[in-house]
């Protein structure tokens, strides 16, 4: 029972890039200097949008050449973030990040392309992972057979990953990432979906392949925002024979007693911004939860009457994990500690990746000095892991 011995990874979806040249330029501008300051081996958890994957795979050897460019920079990569398909740095991303969903062939083909590229990037002896959308967004309309279509496409992907392993010798696993307000957001929804997936795979005599190549990405911020029992959640997933292939080491915002903390509400209102979706959940004194699909200034500053009965607000806004407080705001850092301690109990070692993609939209001067900020965050993550 141990944590991954691979170099800690950080997700490069924090950096914009829709061409190979832009991706390599961002590695030179940010990732290489971060590794130098971090003073330890560092993995680049690459985000390669669909146009980048298309460009890389435009030739038969494109993925080989791209991997060589990454290695020239003394970087390794063992995990990709294939959640955002298109431009993750548009002025407005919000719910569009969940498109295409897993019922659409574009999502399958993109993920297969990511796996092909990752097979060239993977160091010898290492296994790979690819995080992806939790099927789709609950607020969108879906066809009656949406779940079945997703299952069929995921089984096709599992078969592809098996063939890729036979061809290249590289094991690459998918990691479905639950997120608030998505088709899979709660632990019990993940388990119910995998039960359906396993039943269908068994009927096709493919259960072993599906269990080997399909699993979960556990984003600690997401499940903390849901007010889930984090250690219990991880153990339930394990009991359901769902492999956790990837852990996102991530921190959410928490505001305790928001009615009494006007400074906190005022500060939190600055985090309501137009690019990303910031799902917000309040924990009432009664023990009930209420849910808001996206944080707004009006909700906090009007304020909404529910705030008077709210004990805690948690917001899906990834904030640096070296911050246990943000002025009058708190974070879910304690949940992060509990999660990683529980991950250490597993009899295998999921990939570990710091994923704070929101640096560009942090209010005030927090967004300044990205190399220094990401380095501090990675060092804090390493220190935390070393204490477990």
mmCIF file with all atom_site columns, N, CA, C and O in Angstrom, residues 178-204:
data_model
loop_
_atom_site.group_PDB
_atom_site.id
_atom_site.type_symbol
_atom_site.label_atom_id
_atom_site.label_alt_id
_atom_site.label_comp_id
_atom_site.label_asym_id
_atom_site.label_entity_id
_atom_site.label_seq_id
_atom_site.pdbx_PDB_ins_code
_atom_site.Cartn_x
_atom_site.Cartn_y
_atom_site.Cartn_z
_atom_site.occupancy
_atom_site.B_iso_or_equiv
_atom_site.pdbx_formal_charge
_atom_site.auth_seq_id
_atom_site.auth_comp_id
_atom_site.auth_asym_id
_atom_site.auth_atom_id
_atom_site.pdbx_PDB_model_num
ATOM 1   N N  . UNK A 1 178 ? -16.047 12.137  -12.341 1.00 0.00 ? 178 UNK A N  1
ATOM 2   C CA . UNK A 1 178 ? -17.291 12.734  -11.847 1.00 0.00 ? 178 UNK A CA 1
ATOM 3   C C  . UNK A 1 178 ? -17.120 14.224  -11.554 1.00 0.00 ? 178 UNK A C  1
ATOM 4   O O  . UNK A 1 178 ? -16.051 14.665  -11.126 1.00 0.00 ? 178 UNK A O  1
ATOM 5   N N  . UNK A 1 179 ? -18.192 14.969  -11.792 1.00 0.00 ? 179 UNK A N  1
ATOM 6   C CA . UNK A 1 179 ? -18.161 16.412  -11.544 1.00 0.00 ? 179 UNK A CA 1
ATOM 7   C C  . UNK A 1 179 ? -19.573 16.888  -11.228 1.00 0.00 ? 179 UNK A C  1
ATOM 8   O O  . UNK A 1 179 ? -20.541 16.367  -11.789 1.00 0.00 ? 179 UNK A O  1
ATOM 9   N N  . UNK A 1 180 ? -19.732 17.876  -10.329 1.00 0.00 ? 180 UNK A N  1
ATOM 10  C CA . UNK A 1 180 ? -21.071 18.361  -9.996  1.00 0.00 ? 180 UNK A CA 1
ATOM 11  C C  . UNK A 1 180 ? -21.886 18.769  -11.216 1.00 0.00 ? 180 UNK A C  1
ATOM 12  O O  . UNK A 1 180 ? -21.372 19.380  -12.146 1.00 0.00 ? 180 UNK A O  1
ATOM 13  N N  . UNK A 1 181 ? -23.165 18.381  -11.182 1.00 0.00 ? 181 UNK A N  1
ATOM 14  C CA . UNK A 1 181 ? -24.162 18.674  -12.209 1.00 0.00 ? 181 UNK A CA 1
ATOM 15  C C  . UNK A 1 181 ? -23.930 17.903  -13.509 1.00 0.00 ? 181 UNK A C  1
ATOM 16  O O  . UNK A 1 181 ? -24.547 18.214  -14.529 1.00 0.00 ? 181 UNK A O  1
ATOM 17  N N  . UNK A 1 182 ? -23.067 16.909  -13.488 1.00 0.00 ? 182 UNK A N  1
ATOM 18  C CA . UNK A 1 182 ? -22.864 16.078  -14.665 1.00 0.00 ? 182 UNK A CA 1
ATOM 19  C C  . UNK A 1 182 ? -23.656 14.776  -14.541 1.00 0.00 ? 182 UNK A C  1
ATOM 20  O O  . UNK A 1 182 ? -24.192 14.453  -13.483 1.00 0.00 ? 182 UNK A O  1
ATOM 21  N N  . UNK A 1 183 ? -23.731 14.021  -15.641 1.00 0.00 ? 183 UNK A N  1
ATOM 22  C CA . UNK A 1 183 ? -24.492 12.772  -15.643 1.00 0.00 ? 183 UNK A CA 1
ATOM 23  C C  . UNK A 1 183 ? -23.962 11.837  -14.561 1.00 0.00 ? 183 UNK A C  1
ATOM 24  O O  . UNK A 1 183 ? -24.726 11.136  -13.901 1.00 0.00 ? 183 UNK A O  1
ATOM 25  N N  . UNK A 1 184 ? -22.665 11.824  -14.387 1.00 0.00 ? 184 UNK A N  1
ATOM 26  C CA . UNK A 1 184 ? -22.061 11.136  -13.240 1.00 0.00 ? 184 UNK A CA 1
ATOM 27  C C  . UNK A 1 184 ? -21.423 12.206  -12.367 1.00 0.00 ? 184 UNK A C  1
ATOM 28  O O  . UNK A 1 184 ? -20.432 12.831  -12.753 1.00 0.00 ? 184 UNK A O  1
ATOM 29  N N  . UNK A 1 185 ? -22.010 12.450  -11.198 1.00 0.00 ? 185 UNK A N  1
ATOM 30  C CA . UNK A 1 185 ? -21.425 13.423  -10.274 1.00 0.00 ? 185 UNK A CA 1
ATOM 31  C C  . UNK A 1 185 ? -21.189 12.836  -8.891  1.00 0.00 ? 185 UNK A C  1
ATOM 32  O O  . UNK A 1 185 ? -20.203 13.132  -8.238  1.00 0.00 ? 185 UNK A O  1
ATOM 33  N N  . UNK A 1 186 ? -22.100 11.996  -8.430  1.00 0.00 ? 186 UNK A N  1
ATOM 34  C CA . UNK A 1 186 ? -21.988 11.402  -7.095  1.00 0.00 ? 186 UNK A CA 1
ATOM 35  C C  . UNK A 1 186 ? -21.324 10.026  -7.187  1.00 0.00 ? 186 UNK A C  1
ATOM 36  O O  . UNK A 1 186 ? -21.378 9.353   -8.216  1.00 0.00 ? 186 UNK A O  1
ATOM 37  N N  . UNK A 1 187 ? -20.752 9.600   -6.076  1.00 0.00 ? 187 UNK A N  1
ATOM 38  C CA . UNK A 1 187 ? -20.126 8.281   -6.041  1.00 0.00 ? 187 UNK A CA 1
ATOM 39  C C  . UNK A 1 187 ? -21.125 7.189   -6.387  1.00 0.00 ? 187 UNK A C  1
ATOM 40  O O  . UNK A 1 187 ? -20.800 6.262   -7.149  1.00 0.00 ? 187 UNK A O  1
ATOM 41  N N  . UNK A 1 188 ? -22.353 7.289   -5.862  1.00 0.00 ? 188 UNK A N  1
ATOM 42  C CA . UNK A 1 188 ? -23.315 6.221   -6.139  1.00 0.00 ? 188 UNK A CA 1
ATOM 43  C C  . UNK A 1 188 ? -23.693 6.202   -7.617  1.00 0.00 ? 188 UNK A C  1
ATOM 44  O O  . UNK A 1 188 ? -23.979 5.132   -8.175  1.00 0.00 ? 188 UNK A O  1
ATOM 45  N N  . UNK A 1 189 ? -23.671 7.344   -8.297  1.00 0.00 ? 189 UNK A N  1
ATOM 46  C CA . UNK A 1 189 ? -23.961 7.354   -9.730  1.00 0.00 ? 189 UNK A CA 1
ATOM 47  C C  . UNK A 1 189 ? -22.835 6.696   -10.523 1.00 0.00 ? 189 UNK A C  1
ATOM 48  O O  . UNK A 1 189 ? -23.084 6.000   -11.513 1.00 0.00 ? 189 UNK A O  1
ATOM 49  N N  . UNK A 1 190 ? -21.609 6.921   -10.104 1.00 0.00 ? 190 UNK A N  1
ATOM 50  C CA . UNK A 1 190 ? -20.481 6.253   -10.743 1.00 0.00 ? 190 UNK A CA 1
ATOM 51  C C  . UNK A 1 190 ? -20.613 4.743   -10.605 1.00 0.00 ? 190 UNK A C  1
ATOM 52  O O  . UNK A 1 190 ? -20.424 3.987   -11.574 1.00 0.00 ? 190 UNK A O  1
ATOM 53  N N  . UNK A 1 191 ? -20.963 4.289   -9.404  1.00 0.00 ? 191 UNK A N  1
ATOM 54  C CA . UNK A 1 191 ? -21.074 2.854   -9.155  1.00 0.00 ? 191 UNK A CA 1
ATOM 55  C C  . UNK A 1 191 ? -22.217 2.247   -9.949  1.00 0.00 ? 191 UNK A C  1
ATOM 56  O O  . UNK A 1 191 ? -22.060 1.178   -10.567 1.00 0.00 ? 191 UNK A O  1
ATOM 57  N N  . UNK A 1 192 ? -23.359 2.907   -9.969  1.00 0.00 ? 192 UNK A N  1
ATOM 58  C CA . UNK A 1 192 ? -24.512 2.392   -10.729 1.00 0.00 ? 192 UNK A CA 1
ATOM 59  C C  . UNK A 1 192 ? -24.178 2.323   -12.215 1.00 0.00 ? 192 UNK A C  1
ATOM 60  O O  . UNK A 1 192 ? -24.515 1.344   -12.907 1.00 0.00 ? 192 UNK A O  1
ATOM 61  N N  . UNK A 1 193 ? -23.498 3.341   -12.732 1.00 0.00 ? 193 UNK A N  1
ATOM 62  C CA . UNK A 1 193 ? -23.148 3.311   -14.157 1.00 0.00 ? 193 UNK A CA 1
ATOM 63  C C  . UNK A 1 193 ? -22.203 2.157   -14.458 1.00 0.00 ? 193 UNK A C  1
ATOM 64  O O  . UNK A 1 193 ? -22.373 1.440   -15.452 1.00 0.00 ? 193 UNK A O  1
ATOM 65  N N  . UNK A 1 194 ? -21.189 1.972   -13.616 1.00 0.00 ? 194 UNK A N  1
ATOM 66  C CA . UNK A 1 194 ? -20.251 0.884   -13.871 1.00 0.00 ? 194 UNK A CA 1
ATOM 67  C C  . UNK A 1 194 ? -20.920 -0.478  -13.722 1.00 0.00 ? 194 UNK A C  1
ATOM 68  O O  . UNK A 1 194 ? -20.534 -1.432  -14.414 1.00 0.00 ? 194 UNK A O  1
ATOM 69  N N  . UNK A 1 195 ? -21.913 -0.591  -12.866 1.00 0.00 ? 195 UNK A N  1
ATOM 70  C CA . UNK A 1 195 ? -22.660 -1.852  -12.796 1.00 0.00 ? 195 UNK A CA 1
ATOM 71  C C  . UNK A 1 195 ? -23.326 -2.142  -14.138 1.00 0.00 ? 195 UNK A C  1
ATOM 72  O O  . UNK A 1 195 ? -23.291 -3.277  -14.636 1.00 0.00 ? 195 UNK A O  1
ATOM 73  N N  . UNK A 1 196 ? -23.941 -1.121  -14.739 1.00 0.00 ? 196 UNK A N  1
ATOM 74  C CA . UNK A 1 196 ? -24.565 -1.280  -16.056 1.00 0.00 ? 196 UNK A CA 1
ATOM 75  C C  . UNK A 1 196 ? -23.508 -1.598  -17.114 1.00 0.00 ? 196 UNK A C  1
ATOM 76  O O  . UNK A 1 196 ? -23.715 -2.459  -17.986 1.00 0.00 ? 196 UNK A O  1
ATOM 77  N N  . UNK A 1 197 ? -22.409 -0.885  -17.057 1.00 0.00 ? 197 UNK A N  1
ATOM 78  C CA . UNK A 1 197 ? -21.324 -1.121  -18.010 1.00 0.00 ? 197 UNK A CA 1
ATOM 79  C C  . UNK A 1 197 ? -20.797 -2.541  -17.900 1.00 0.00 ? 197 UNK A C  1
ATOM 80  O O  . UNK A 1 197 ? -20.598 -3.231  -18.918 1.00 0.00 ? 197 UNK A O  1
ATOM 81  N N  . UNK A 1 198 ? -20.603 -3.019  -16.671 1.00 0.00 ? 198 UNK A N  1
ATOM 82  C CA . UNK A 1 198 ? -20.085 -4.368  -16.467 1.00 0.00 ? 198 UNK A CA 1
ATOM 83  C C  . UNK A 1 198 ? -21.084 -5.424  -16.949 1.00 0.00 ? 198 UNK A C  1
ATOM 84  O O  . UNK A 1 198 ? -20.700 -6.451  -17.519 1.00 0.00 ? 198 UNK A O  1
ATOM 85  N N  . UNK A 1 199 ? -22.373 -5.179  -16.720 1.00 0.00 ? 199 UNK A N  1
ATOM 86  C CA . UNK A 1 199 ? -23.391 -6.121  -17.190 1.00 0.00 ? 199 UNK A CA 1
ATOM 87  C C  . UNK A 1 199 ? -23.367 -6.243  -18.710 1.00 0.00 ? 199 UNK A C  1
ATOM 88  O O  . UNK A 1 199 ? -23.434 -7.345  -19.268 1.00 0.00 ? 199 UNK A O  1
ATOM 89  N N  . UNK A 1 200 ? -23.273 -5.097  -19.371 1.00 0.00 ? 200 UNK A N  1
ATOM 90  C CA . UNK A 1 200 ? -23.242 -5.118  -20.835 1.00 0.00 ? 200 UNK A CA 1
ATOM 91  C C  . UNK A 1 200 ? -21.959 -5.763  -21.348 1.00 0.00 ? 200 UNK A C  1
ATOM 92  O O  . UNK A 1 200 ? -21.980 -6.551  -22.298 1.00 0.00 ? 200 UNK A O  1
ATOM 93  N N  . UNK A 1 201 ? -20.841 -5.454  -20.714 1.00 0.00 ? 201 UNK A N  1
ATOM 94  C CA . UNK A 1 201 ? -19.574 -6.053  -21.114 1.00 0.00 ? 201 UNK A CA 1
ATOM 95  C C  . UNK A 1 201 ? -19.580 -7.556  -20.904 1.00 0.00 ? 201 UNK A C  1
ATOM 96  O O  . UNK A 1 201 ? -19.082 -8.322  -21.742 1.00 0.00 ? 201 UNK A O  1
ATOM 97  N N  . UNK A 1 202 ? -20.165 -8.011  -19.786 1.00 0.00 ? 202 UNK A N  1
ATOM 98  C CA . UNK A 1 202 ? -20.245 -9.451  -19.526 1.00 0.00 ? 202 UNK A CA 1
ATOM 99  C C  . UNK A 1 202 ? -21.070 -10.147 -20.588 1.00 0.00 ? 202 UNK A C  1
ATOM 100 O O  . UNK A 1 202 ? -20.724 -11.262 -21.025 1.00 0.00 ? 202 UNK A O  1
ATOM 101 N N  . UNK A 1 203 ? -22.164 -9.507  -21.021 1.00 0.00 ? 203 UNK A N  1
ATOM 102 C CA . UNK A 1 203 ? -23.012 -10.094 -22.069 1.00 0.00 ? 203 UNK A CA 1
ATOM 103 C C  . UNK A 1 203 ? -22.244 -10.245 -23.374 1.00 0.00 ? 203 UNK A C  1
ATOM 104 O O  . UNK A 1 203 ? -22.553 -11.131 -24.176 1.00 0.00 ? 203 UNK A O  1
ATOM 105 N N  . UNK A 1 204 ? -21.249 -9.382  -23.589 1.00 0.00 ? 204 UNK A N  1
ATOM 106 C CA . UNK A 1 204 ? -20.427 -9.451  -24.796 1.00 0.00 ? 204 UNK A CA 1
ATOM 107 C C  . UNK A 1 204 ? -19.149 -10.264 -24.576 1.00 0.00 ? 204 UNK A C  1
ATOM 108 O O  . UNK A 1 204 ? -18.294 -10.321 -25.462 1.00 0.00 ? 204 UNK A O  1
#
